[in-house]
Short mmCIF file of C-alpha atoms and ligand atoms in Angstrom, two decimals:
data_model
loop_
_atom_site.label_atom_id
_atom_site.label_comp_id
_atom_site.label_asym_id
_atom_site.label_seq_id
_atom_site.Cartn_x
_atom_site.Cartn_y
_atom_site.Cartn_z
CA UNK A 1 23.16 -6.85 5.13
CA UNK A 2 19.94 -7.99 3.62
CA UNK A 3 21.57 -10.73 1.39
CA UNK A 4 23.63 -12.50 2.91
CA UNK A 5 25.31 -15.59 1.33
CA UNK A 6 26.78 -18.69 2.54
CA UNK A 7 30.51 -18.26 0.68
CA UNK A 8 30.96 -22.37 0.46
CA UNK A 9 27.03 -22.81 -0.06
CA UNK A 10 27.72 -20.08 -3.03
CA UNK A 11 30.96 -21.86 -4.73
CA UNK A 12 29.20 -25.21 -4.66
CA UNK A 13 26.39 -24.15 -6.73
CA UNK A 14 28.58 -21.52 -8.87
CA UNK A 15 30.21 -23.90 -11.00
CA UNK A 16 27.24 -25.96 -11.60
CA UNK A 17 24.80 -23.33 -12.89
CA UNK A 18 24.73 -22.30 -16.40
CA UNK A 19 23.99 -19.04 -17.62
CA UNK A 20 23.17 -17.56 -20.71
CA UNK A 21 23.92 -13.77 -21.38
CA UNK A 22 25.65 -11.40 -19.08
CA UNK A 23 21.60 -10.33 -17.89
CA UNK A 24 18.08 -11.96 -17.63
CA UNK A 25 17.26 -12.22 -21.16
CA UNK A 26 14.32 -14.35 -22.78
CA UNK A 27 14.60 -17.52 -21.39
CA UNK A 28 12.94 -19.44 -24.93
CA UNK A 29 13.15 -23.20 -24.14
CA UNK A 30 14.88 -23.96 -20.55
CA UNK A 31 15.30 -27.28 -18.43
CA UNK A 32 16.35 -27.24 -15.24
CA UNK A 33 17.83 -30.39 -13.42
CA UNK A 34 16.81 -30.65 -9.75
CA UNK A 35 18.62 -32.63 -7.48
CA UNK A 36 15.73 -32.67 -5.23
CA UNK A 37 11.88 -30.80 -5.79
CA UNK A 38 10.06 -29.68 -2.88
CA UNK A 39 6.85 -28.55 -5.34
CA UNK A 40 5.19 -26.34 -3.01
CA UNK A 41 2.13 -28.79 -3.01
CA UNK A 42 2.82 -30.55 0.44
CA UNK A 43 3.99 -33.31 -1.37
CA UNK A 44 7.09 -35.48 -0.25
CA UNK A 45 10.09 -34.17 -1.90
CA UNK A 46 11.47 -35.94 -5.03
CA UNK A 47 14.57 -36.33 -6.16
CA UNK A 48 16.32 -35.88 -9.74
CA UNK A 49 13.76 -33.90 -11.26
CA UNK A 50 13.50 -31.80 -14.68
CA UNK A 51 11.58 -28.77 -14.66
CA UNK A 52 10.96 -27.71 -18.29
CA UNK A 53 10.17 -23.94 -18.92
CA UNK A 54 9.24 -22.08 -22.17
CA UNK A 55 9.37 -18.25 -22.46
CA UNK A 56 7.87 -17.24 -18.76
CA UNK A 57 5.86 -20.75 -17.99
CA UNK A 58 6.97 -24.33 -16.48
CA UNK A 59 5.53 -26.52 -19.19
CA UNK A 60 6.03 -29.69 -17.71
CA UNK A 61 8.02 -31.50 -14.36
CA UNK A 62 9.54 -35.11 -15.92
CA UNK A 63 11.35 -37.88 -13.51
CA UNK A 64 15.17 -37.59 -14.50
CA UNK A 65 17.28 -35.31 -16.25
CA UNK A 66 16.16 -35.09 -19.67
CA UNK A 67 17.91 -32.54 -22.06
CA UNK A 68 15.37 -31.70 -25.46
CA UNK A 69 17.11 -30.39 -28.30
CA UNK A 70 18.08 -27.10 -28.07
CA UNK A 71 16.94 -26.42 -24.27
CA UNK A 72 19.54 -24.40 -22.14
CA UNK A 73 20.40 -26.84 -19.12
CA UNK A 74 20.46 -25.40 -15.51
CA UNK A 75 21.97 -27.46 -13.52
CA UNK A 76 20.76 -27.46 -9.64
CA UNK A 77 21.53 -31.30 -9.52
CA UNK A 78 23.19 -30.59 -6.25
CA UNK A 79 20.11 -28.15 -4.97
CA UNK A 80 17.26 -28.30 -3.29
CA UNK A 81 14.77 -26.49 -5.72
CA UNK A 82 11.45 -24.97 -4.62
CA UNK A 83 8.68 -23.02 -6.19
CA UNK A 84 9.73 -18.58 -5.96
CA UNK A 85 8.25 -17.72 -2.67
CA UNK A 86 5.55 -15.83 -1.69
CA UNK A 87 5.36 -12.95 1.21
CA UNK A 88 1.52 -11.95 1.74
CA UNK A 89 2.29 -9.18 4.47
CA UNK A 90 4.85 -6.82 3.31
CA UNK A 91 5.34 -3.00 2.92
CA UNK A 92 8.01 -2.31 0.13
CA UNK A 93 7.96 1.41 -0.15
CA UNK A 94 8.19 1.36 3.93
CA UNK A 95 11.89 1.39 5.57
CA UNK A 96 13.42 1.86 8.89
CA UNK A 97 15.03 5.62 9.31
CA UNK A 98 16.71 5.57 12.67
CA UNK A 99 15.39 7.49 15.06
CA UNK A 100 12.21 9.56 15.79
CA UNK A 101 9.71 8.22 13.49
CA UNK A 102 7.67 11.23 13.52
CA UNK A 103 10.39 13.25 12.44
CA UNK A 104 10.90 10.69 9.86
CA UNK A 105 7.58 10.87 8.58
CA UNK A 106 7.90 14.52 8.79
CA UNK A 107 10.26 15.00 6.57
CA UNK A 108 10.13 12.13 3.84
CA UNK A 109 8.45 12.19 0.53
CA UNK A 110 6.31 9.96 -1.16
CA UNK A 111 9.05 10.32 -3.95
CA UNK A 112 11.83 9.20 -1.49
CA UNK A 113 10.12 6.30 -0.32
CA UNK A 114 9.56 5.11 -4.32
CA UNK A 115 12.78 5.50 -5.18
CA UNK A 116 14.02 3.82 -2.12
CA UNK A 117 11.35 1.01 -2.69
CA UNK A 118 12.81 0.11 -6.45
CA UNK A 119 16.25 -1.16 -4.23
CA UNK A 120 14.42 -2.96 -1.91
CA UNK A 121 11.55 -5.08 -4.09
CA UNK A 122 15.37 -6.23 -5.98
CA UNK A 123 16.44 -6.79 -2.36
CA UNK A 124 12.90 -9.20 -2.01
CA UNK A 125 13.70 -10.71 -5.25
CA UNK A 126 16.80 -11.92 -4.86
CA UNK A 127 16.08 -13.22 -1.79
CA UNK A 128 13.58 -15.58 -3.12
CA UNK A 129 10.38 -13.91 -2.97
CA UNK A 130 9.35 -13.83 -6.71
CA UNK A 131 5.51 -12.59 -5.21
CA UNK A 132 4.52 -10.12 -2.29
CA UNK A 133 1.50 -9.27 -1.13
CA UNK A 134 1.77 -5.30 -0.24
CA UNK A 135 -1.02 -4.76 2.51
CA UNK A 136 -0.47 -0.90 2.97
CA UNK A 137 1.42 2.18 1.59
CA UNK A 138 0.83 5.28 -0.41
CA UNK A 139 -1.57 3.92 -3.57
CA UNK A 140 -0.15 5.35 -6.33
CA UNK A 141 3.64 5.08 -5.39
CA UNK A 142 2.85 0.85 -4.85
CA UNK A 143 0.38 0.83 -7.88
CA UNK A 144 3.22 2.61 -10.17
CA UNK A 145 5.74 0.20 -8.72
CA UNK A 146 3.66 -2.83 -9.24
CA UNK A 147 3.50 -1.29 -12.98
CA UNK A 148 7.22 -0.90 -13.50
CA UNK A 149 8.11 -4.57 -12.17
CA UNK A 150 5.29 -6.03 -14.44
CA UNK A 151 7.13 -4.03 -17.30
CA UNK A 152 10.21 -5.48 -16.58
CA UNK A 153 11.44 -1.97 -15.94
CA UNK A 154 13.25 -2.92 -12.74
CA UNK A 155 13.51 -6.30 -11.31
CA UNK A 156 11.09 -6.82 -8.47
CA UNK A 157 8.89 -9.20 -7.27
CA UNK A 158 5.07 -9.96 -8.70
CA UNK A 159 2.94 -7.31 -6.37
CA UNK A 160 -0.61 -7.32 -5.40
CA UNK A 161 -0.93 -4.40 -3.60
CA UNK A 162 -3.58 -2.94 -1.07
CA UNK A 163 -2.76 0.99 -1.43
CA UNK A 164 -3.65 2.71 1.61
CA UNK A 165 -5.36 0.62 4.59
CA UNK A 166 -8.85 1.63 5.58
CA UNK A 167 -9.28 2.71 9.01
CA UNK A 168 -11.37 4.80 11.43
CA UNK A 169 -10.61 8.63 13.37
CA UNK A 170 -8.57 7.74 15.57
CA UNK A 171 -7.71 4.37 14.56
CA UNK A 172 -4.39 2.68 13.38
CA UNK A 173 -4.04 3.92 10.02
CA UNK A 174 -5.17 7.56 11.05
CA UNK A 175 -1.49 9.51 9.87
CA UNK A 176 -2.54 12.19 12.07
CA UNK A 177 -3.08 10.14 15.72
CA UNK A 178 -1.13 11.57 18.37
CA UNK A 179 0.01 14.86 16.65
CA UNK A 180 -0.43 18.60 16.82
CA UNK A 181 -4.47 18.53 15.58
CA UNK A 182 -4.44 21.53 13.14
CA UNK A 183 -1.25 19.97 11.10
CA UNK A 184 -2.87 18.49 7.94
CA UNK A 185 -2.12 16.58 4.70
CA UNK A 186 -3.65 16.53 1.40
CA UNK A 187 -3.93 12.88 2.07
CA UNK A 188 -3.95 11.94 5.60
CA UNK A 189 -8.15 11.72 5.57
CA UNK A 190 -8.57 9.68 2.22
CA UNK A 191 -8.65 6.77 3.97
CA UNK A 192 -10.12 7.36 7.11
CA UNK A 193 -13.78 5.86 7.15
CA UNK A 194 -16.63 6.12 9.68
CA UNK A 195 -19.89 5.39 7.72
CA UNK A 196 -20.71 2.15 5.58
CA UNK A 197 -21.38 5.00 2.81
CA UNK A 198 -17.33 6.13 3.14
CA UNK A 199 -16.25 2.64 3.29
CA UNK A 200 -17.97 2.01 -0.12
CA UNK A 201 -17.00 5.69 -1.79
CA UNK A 202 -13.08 4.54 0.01
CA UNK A 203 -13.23 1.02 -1.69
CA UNK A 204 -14.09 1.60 -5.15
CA UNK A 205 -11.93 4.95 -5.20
CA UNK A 206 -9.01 2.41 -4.13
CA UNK A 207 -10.40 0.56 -6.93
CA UNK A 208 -10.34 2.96 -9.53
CA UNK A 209 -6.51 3.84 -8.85
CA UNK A 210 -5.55 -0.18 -9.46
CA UNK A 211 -5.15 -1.53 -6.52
CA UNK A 212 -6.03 -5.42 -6.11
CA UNK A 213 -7.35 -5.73 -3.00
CA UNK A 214 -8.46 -3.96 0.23
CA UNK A 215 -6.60 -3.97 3.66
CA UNK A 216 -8.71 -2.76 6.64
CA UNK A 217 -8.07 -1.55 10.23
CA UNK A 218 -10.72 -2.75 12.71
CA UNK A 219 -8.55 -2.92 16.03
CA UNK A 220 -5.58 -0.51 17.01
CA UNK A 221 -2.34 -1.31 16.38
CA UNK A 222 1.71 -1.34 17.45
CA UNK A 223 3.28 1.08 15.41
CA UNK A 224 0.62 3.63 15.66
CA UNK A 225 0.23 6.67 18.45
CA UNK A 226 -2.43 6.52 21.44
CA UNK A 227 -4.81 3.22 19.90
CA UNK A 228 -4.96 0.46 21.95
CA UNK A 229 -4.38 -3.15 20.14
CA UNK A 230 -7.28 -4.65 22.03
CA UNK A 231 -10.01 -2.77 21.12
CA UNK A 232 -12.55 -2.82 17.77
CA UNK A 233 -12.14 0.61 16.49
CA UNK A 234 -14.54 0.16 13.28
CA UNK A 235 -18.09 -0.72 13.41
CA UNK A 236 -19.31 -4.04 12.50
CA UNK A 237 -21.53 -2.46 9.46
CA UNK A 238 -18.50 -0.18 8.48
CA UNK A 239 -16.11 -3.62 8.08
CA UNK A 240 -19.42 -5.09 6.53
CA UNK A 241 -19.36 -2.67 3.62
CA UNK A 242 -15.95 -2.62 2.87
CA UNK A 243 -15.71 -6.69 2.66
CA UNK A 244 -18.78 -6.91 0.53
CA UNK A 245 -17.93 -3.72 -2.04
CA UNK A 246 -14.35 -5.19 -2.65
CA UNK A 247 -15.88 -8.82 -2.33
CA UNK A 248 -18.11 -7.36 -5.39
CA UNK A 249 -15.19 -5.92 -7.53
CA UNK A 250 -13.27 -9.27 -7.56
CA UNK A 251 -10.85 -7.96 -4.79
CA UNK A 252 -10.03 -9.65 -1.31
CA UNK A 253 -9.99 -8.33 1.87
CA UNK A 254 -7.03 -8.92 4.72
CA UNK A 255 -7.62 -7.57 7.95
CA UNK A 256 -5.33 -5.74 10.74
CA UNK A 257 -6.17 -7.26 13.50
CA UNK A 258 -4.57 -7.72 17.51
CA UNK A 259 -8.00 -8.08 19.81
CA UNK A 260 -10.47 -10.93 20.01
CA UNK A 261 -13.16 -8.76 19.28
CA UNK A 262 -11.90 -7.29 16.05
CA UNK A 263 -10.74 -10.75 14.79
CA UNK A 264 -13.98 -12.72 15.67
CA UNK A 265 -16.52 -10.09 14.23
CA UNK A 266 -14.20 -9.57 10.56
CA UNK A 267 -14.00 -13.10 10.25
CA UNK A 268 -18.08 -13.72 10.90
CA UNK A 269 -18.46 -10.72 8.78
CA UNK A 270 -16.50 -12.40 5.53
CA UNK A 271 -13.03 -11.05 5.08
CA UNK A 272 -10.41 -13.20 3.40
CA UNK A 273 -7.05 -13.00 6.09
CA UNK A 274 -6.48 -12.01 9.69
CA UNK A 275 -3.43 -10.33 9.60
CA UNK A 276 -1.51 -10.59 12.93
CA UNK A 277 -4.05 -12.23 14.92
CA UNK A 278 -2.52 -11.88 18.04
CA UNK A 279 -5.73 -12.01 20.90
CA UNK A 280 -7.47 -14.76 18.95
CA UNK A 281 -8.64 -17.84 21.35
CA UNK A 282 -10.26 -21.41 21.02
CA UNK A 283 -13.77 -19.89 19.91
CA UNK A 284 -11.68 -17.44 17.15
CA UNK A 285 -10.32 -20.53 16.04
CA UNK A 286 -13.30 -22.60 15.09
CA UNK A 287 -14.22 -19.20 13.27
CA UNK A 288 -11.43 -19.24 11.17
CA UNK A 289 -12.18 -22.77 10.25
CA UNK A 290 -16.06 -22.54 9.91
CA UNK A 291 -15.09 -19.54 7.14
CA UNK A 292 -12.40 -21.19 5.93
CA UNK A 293 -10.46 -17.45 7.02
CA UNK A 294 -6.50 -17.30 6.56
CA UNK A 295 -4.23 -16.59 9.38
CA UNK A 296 -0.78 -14.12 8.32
CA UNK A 297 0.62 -14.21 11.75
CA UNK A 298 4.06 -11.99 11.35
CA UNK A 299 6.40 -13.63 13.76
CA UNK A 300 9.39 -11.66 12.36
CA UNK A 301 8.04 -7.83 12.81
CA UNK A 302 7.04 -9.12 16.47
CA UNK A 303 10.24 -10.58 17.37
CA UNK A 304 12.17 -6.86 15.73
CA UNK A 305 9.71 -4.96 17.11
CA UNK A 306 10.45 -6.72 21.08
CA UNK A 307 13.71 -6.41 20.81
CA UNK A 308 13.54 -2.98 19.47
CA UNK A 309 11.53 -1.70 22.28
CA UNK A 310 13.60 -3.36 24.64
CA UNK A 311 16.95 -1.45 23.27
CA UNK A 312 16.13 1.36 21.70
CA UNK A 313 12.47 2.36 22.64
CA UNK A 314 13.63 5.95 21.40
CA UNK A 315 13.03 5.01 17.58
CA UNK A 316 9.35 4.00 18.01
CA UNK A 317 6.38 6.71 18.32
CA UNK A 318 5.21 7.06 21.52
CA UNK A 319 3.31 4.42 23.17
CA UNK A 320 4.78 2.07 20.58
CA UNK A 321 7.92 0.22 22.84
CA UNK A 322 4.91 -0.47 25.59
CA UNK A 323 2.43 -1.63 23.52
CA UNK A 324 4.84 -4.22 21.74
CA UNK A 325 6.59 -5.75 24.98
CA UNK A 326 2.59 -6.38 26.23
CA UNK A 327 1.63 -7.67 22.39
CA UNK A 328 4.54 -9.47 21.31
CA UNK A 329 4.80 -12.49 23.52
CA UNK A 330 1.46 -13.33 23.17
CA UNK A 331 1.75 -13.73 18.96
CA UNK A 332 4.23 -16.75 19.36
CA UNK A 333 1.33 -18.53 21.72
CA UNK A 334 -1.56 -17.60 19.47
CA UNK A 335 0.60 -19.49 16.30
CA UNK A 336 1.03 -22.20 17.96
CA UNK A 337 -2.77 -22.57 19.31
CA UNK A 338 -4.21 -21.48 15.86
CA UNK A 339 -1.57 -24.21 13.68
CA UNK A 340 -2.61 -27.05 16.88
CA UNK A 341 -6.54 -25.91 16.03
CA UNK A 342 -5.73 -26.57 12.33
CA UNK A 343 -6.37 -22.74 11.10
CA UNK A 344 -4.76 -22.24 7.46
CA UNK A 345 -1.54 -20.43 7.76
CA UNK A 346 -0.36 -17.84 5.54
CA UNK A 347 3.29 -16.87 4.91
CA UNK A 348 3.54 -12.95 6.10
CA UNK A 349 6.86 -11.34 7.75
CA UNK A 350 5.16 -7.23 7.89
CA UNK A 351 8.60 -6.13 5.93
CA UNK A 352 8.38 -2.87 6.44
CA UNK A 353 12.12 -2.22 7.99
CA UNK A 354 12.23 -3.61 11.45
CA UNK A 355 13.21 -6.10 9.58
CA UNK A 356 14.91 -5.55 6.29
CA UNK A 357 13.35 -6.28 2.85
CA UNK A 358 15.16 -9.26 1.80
CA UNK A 359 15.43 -10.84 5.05
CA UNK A 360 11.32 -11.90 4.59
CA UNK A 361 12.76 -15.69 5.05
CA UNK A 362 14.05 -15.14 8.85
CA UNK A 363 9.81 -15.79 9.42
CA UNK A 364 10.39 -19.49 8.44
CA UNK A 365 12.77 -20.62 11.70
CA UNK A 366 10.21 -18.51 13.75
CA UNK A 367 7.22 -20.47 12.20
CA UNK A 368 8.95 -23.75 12.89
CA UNK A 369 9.54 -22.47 16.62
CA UNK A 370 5.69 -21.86 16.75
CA UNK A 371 5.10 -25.19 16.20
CA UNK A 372 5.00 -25.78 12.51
CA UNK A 373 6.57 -28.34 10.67
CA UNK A 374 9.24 -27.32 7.76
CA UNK A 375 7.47 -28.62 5.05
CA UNK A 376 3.98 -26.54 6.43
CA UNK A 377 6.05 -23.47 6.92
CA UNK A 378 7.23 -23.88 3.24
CA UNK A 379 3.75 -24.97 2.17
CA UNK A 380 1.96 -21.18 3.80
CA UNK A 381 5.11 -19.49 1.77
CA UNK A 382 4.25 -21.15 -1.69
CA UNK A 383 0.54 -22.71 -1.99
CA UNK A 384 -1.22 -21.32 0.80
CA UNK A 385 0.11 -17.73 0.14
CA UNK A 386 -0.56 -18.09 -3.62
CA UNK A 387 -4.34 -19.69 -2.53
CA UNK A 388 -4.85 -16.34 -0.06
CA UNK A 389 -4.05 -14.11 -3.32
CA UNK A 390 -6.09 -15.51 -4.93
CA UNK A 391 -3.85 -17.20 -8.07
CA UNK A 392 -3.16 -20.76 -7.64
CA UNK A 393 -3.18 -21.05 -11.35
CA UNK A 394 -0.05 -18.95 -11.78
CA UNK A 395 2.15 -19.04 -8.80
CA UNK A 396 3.01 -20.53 -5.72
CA UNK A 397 4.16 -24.61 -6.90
CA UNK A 398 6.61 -26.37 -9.63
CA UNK A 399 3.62 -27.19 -11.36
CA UNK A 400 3.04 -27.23 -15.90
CA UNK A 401 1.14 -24.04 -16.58
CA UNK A 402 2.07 -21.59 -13.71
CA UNK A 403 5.05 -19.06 -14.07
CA UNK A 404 8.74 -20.05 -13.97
CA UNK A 405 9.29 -18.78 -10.88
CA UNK A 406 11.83 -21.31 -9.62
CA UNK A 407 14.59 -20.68 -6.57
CA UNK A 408 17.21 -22.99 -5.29
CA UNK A 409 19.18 -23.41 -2.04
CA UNK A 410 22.20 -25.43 -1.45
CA UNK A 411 21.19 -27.75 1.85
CA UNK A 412 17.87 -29.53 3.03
CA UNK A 413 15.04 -26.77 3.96
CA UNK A 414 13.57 -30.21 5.34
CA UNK A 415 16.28 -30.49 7.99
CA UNK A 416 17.07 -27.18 8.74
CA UNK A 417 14.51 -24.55 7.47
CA UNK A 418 16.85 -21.73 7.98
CA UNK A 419 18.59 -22.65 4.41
CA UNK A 420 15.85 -20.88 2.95
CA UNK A 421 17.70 -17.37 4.04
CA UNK A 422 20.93 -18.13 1.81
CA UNK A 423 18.52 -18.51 -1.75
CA UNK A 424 21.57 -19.13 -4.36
CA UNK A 425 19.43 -19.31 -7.47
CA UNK A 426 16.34 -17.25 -8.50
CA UNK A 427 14.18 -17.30 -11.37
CA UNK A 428 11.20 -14.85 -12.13
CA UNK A 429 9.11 -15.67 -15.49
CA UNK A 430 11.84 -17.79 -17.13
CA UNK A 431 14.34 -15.23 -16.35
CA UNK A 432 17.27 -15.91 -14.01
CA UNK A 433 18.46 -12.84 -11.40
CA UNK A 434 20.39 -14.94 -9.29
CA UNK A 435 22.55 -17.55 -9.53
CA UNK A 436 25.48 -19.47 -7.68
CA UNK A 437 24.63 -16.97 -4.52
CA UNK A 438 24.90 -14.05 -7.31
CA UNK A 439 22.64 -11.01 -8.82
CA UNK A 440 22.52 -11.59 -12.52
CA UNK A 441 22.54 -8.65 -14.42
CA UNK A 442 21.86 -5.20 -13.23
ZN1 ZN B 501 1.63 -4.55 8.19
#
């Protein structure tokens, strides 16, 4: 199951937390009692902390447990409490359907993947992830999502959302690679792009239907039909365009990229995040830092997609199960060289049901194995993630001024990162949908 708990981890923490009504309600004036803050900062932890909250914003962090007049207490003095955290590669309204994908995708609705998406952005939630980053699904069923969660709705994480990736004929992203040409979409072209002048018309269209920034395809990819990883399918002054039209509506750009190439040409060329990365070397590197360019590597879709190819290469698209036992191995080497060169590292798992939505923090042990330190693994899920958004202001640390977005586990994240996947307590905007290891509320 997605949310698993730890049953002791659960009953320490049940007694100790305080809740108000039977659901999240208005949280007015709050306090929360830390037994130890890891901000989200990079700072060194600190212990016996309150965290005060009004209505949806931490309004101040004080040394101690302090209890104001007529402030609800929460009491995590025996937790470890960190900022919510943040996924920057996910796709909600994208699930695993065992077996042929292509069937799958054959015979699925863009209705039956929103209504399966509202279970699993409460899945993301209340694992922890109060924010996510969606780099790529239908536009209006992640806009409309990202609207209803906002609303308060249904409970969900905070979204920024991409809408539908931009890619070439032919490239990953193309719906229609590697089937029967003369079955067609409505939609299955909007995004396809092979002309600065379609980039631009593709960009502000994206724009127009609310999305917040632009994801782009300029190598092949793992999941797709026939395109080869290693390759630069767009054309320098098509991934040009696209990074200076969204660059010129306020919007960011992350990239899809496996091959050297692709990687070293998007980041010369301006865009924001490499996502993947997988083929990048020394000289990619001292790109990244020279543009100050964001690595989202996705350890966890590499290591489900391996072992899925190994075991049951009969649920990926053709091509896929070979193409992921020659990528894979290489990602885990390319972290570790790119975190030793001293690239920025973004939190990003690619949740889009190799692994499950709500399992986003099985990326942390894998970012640790990579070479990462703990506290830097918790550090690209909370201010580096919120810094690659865009919105260091509102999420992303314990900080006075930025949401409540507050989570707790019962152990040392420090000592053993792999805490982090047993969240007990979760708070979105001053409103608590978790606590002692349990959903609050619907
Ligand atoms: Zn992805």
């Amino acid at each position: 199951m997605a949310l698993r708990t730890t049953m002791m981890a659960a009953a320490a923490l049940a007694a100790l937390v305080v809740v108000g009504a039977a659901g999240p309600a208005a949280a007015g004036d709050v306090v929360i009692h830390a037994g130890r803050l890891i901000d989200g900062t990079g700072k060194a932890p600190r212990a016996q902390v309150s965290i005060l909250i009004h209505d949806d914003r931490i309004t101040g962090v004080q040394a101690g447990y302090v209890a104001p007049a007529g402030a609800e207490v929460i009491d995590l003095s025996n937790a470890t409490v960190l900022p919510g955290l943040i996924d920057d590669h996910v796709h909600i309204t994208m699930a695993f359907h065992k077996g042929d994908p292509i069937h799958t995708a054959m015979t699925r609705t863009n209705y039956d993947d929103a209504i399966e998406a509202t279970g699993d952005a409460r899945n993301t939630l209340l694992a922890g992830f109060t924010t996510i980053r969606d780099v790529g699904g239908e536009t209006e069923v992640v806009v409309a999502l990202k609207r209803a969660i906002a609303a308060g709705v249904i409970p969900g994480p905070r979204m920024w959302v991409a809408g539908t990736p931009l890619g070439p004929t032919g490239g990953h992203g193309d719906a229609a690679n590697g089937l029967d040409p003369e079955l067609n979409h409505p939609h299955w072209t909007d995004n396809l792009i092979d002309s600065p002048e379609a980039a631009r018309r593709t960009v502000r269209t994206l724009r127009r239907k609310g999305v917040d920034l632009i994801k782009i395809m300029p190598s092949g990819g793992v999941m797709s039909i026939g395109d080869d990883p290693r390759l630069q399918l767009m054309e320098d002054d098509e991934i040009k365009a696209v990074i200076e039209t969204a660059h010129s509506l306020g919007m960011r750009v992350a990239a899809h990229a496996h091959g050297k190439q692709a990687i070293d040409h998007t980041i010369a060329l301006g865009v924001d995040s490499i996502e993947h990365g997988t083929y990048g070397d020394a000289e990619s590197y001292k790109l990244f830092k020279a543009h100050g360019t964001y690595l989202v590597p996705t350890m966890l879709v590499g290591e489900k997609v391996y072992e899925h190819a190994k075991t049951h290469p009969e649920d990926l698209n053709p091509s896929t199960a070979q193409k992921a036992i020659e990528t894979v191995p290489r990602m885990l080497q390319n972290l570790h060289d790119a975190h030793a060169a001293g690239v920025k590292i973004a939190f990003g798992t690619d949740t889009f049901g190799m692994s499950n939505h709500g399992e986003n923090a099985q990326e942390f042990a894998l970012l640790v194995k990579a070479g990462m330190s703990p506290m830097e693994a918790i550090e690209a899920a909370t201010w580096n993630a919120a810094d690659l958004i865009g919105d260091t202001a509102d999420i992303g640390t314990v900080q006075a001024g930025r949401y409540a977005d507050v989570i707790a586990v019962a152990g040392d994240p420090l000592a053993d990162v792999t805490v982090l996947e047993h969240v007990q307590f979760v708070m979105k905007g001053g409103k608590v949908y978790k606590a002692g290891g349990r959903a609050v509320g619907p």
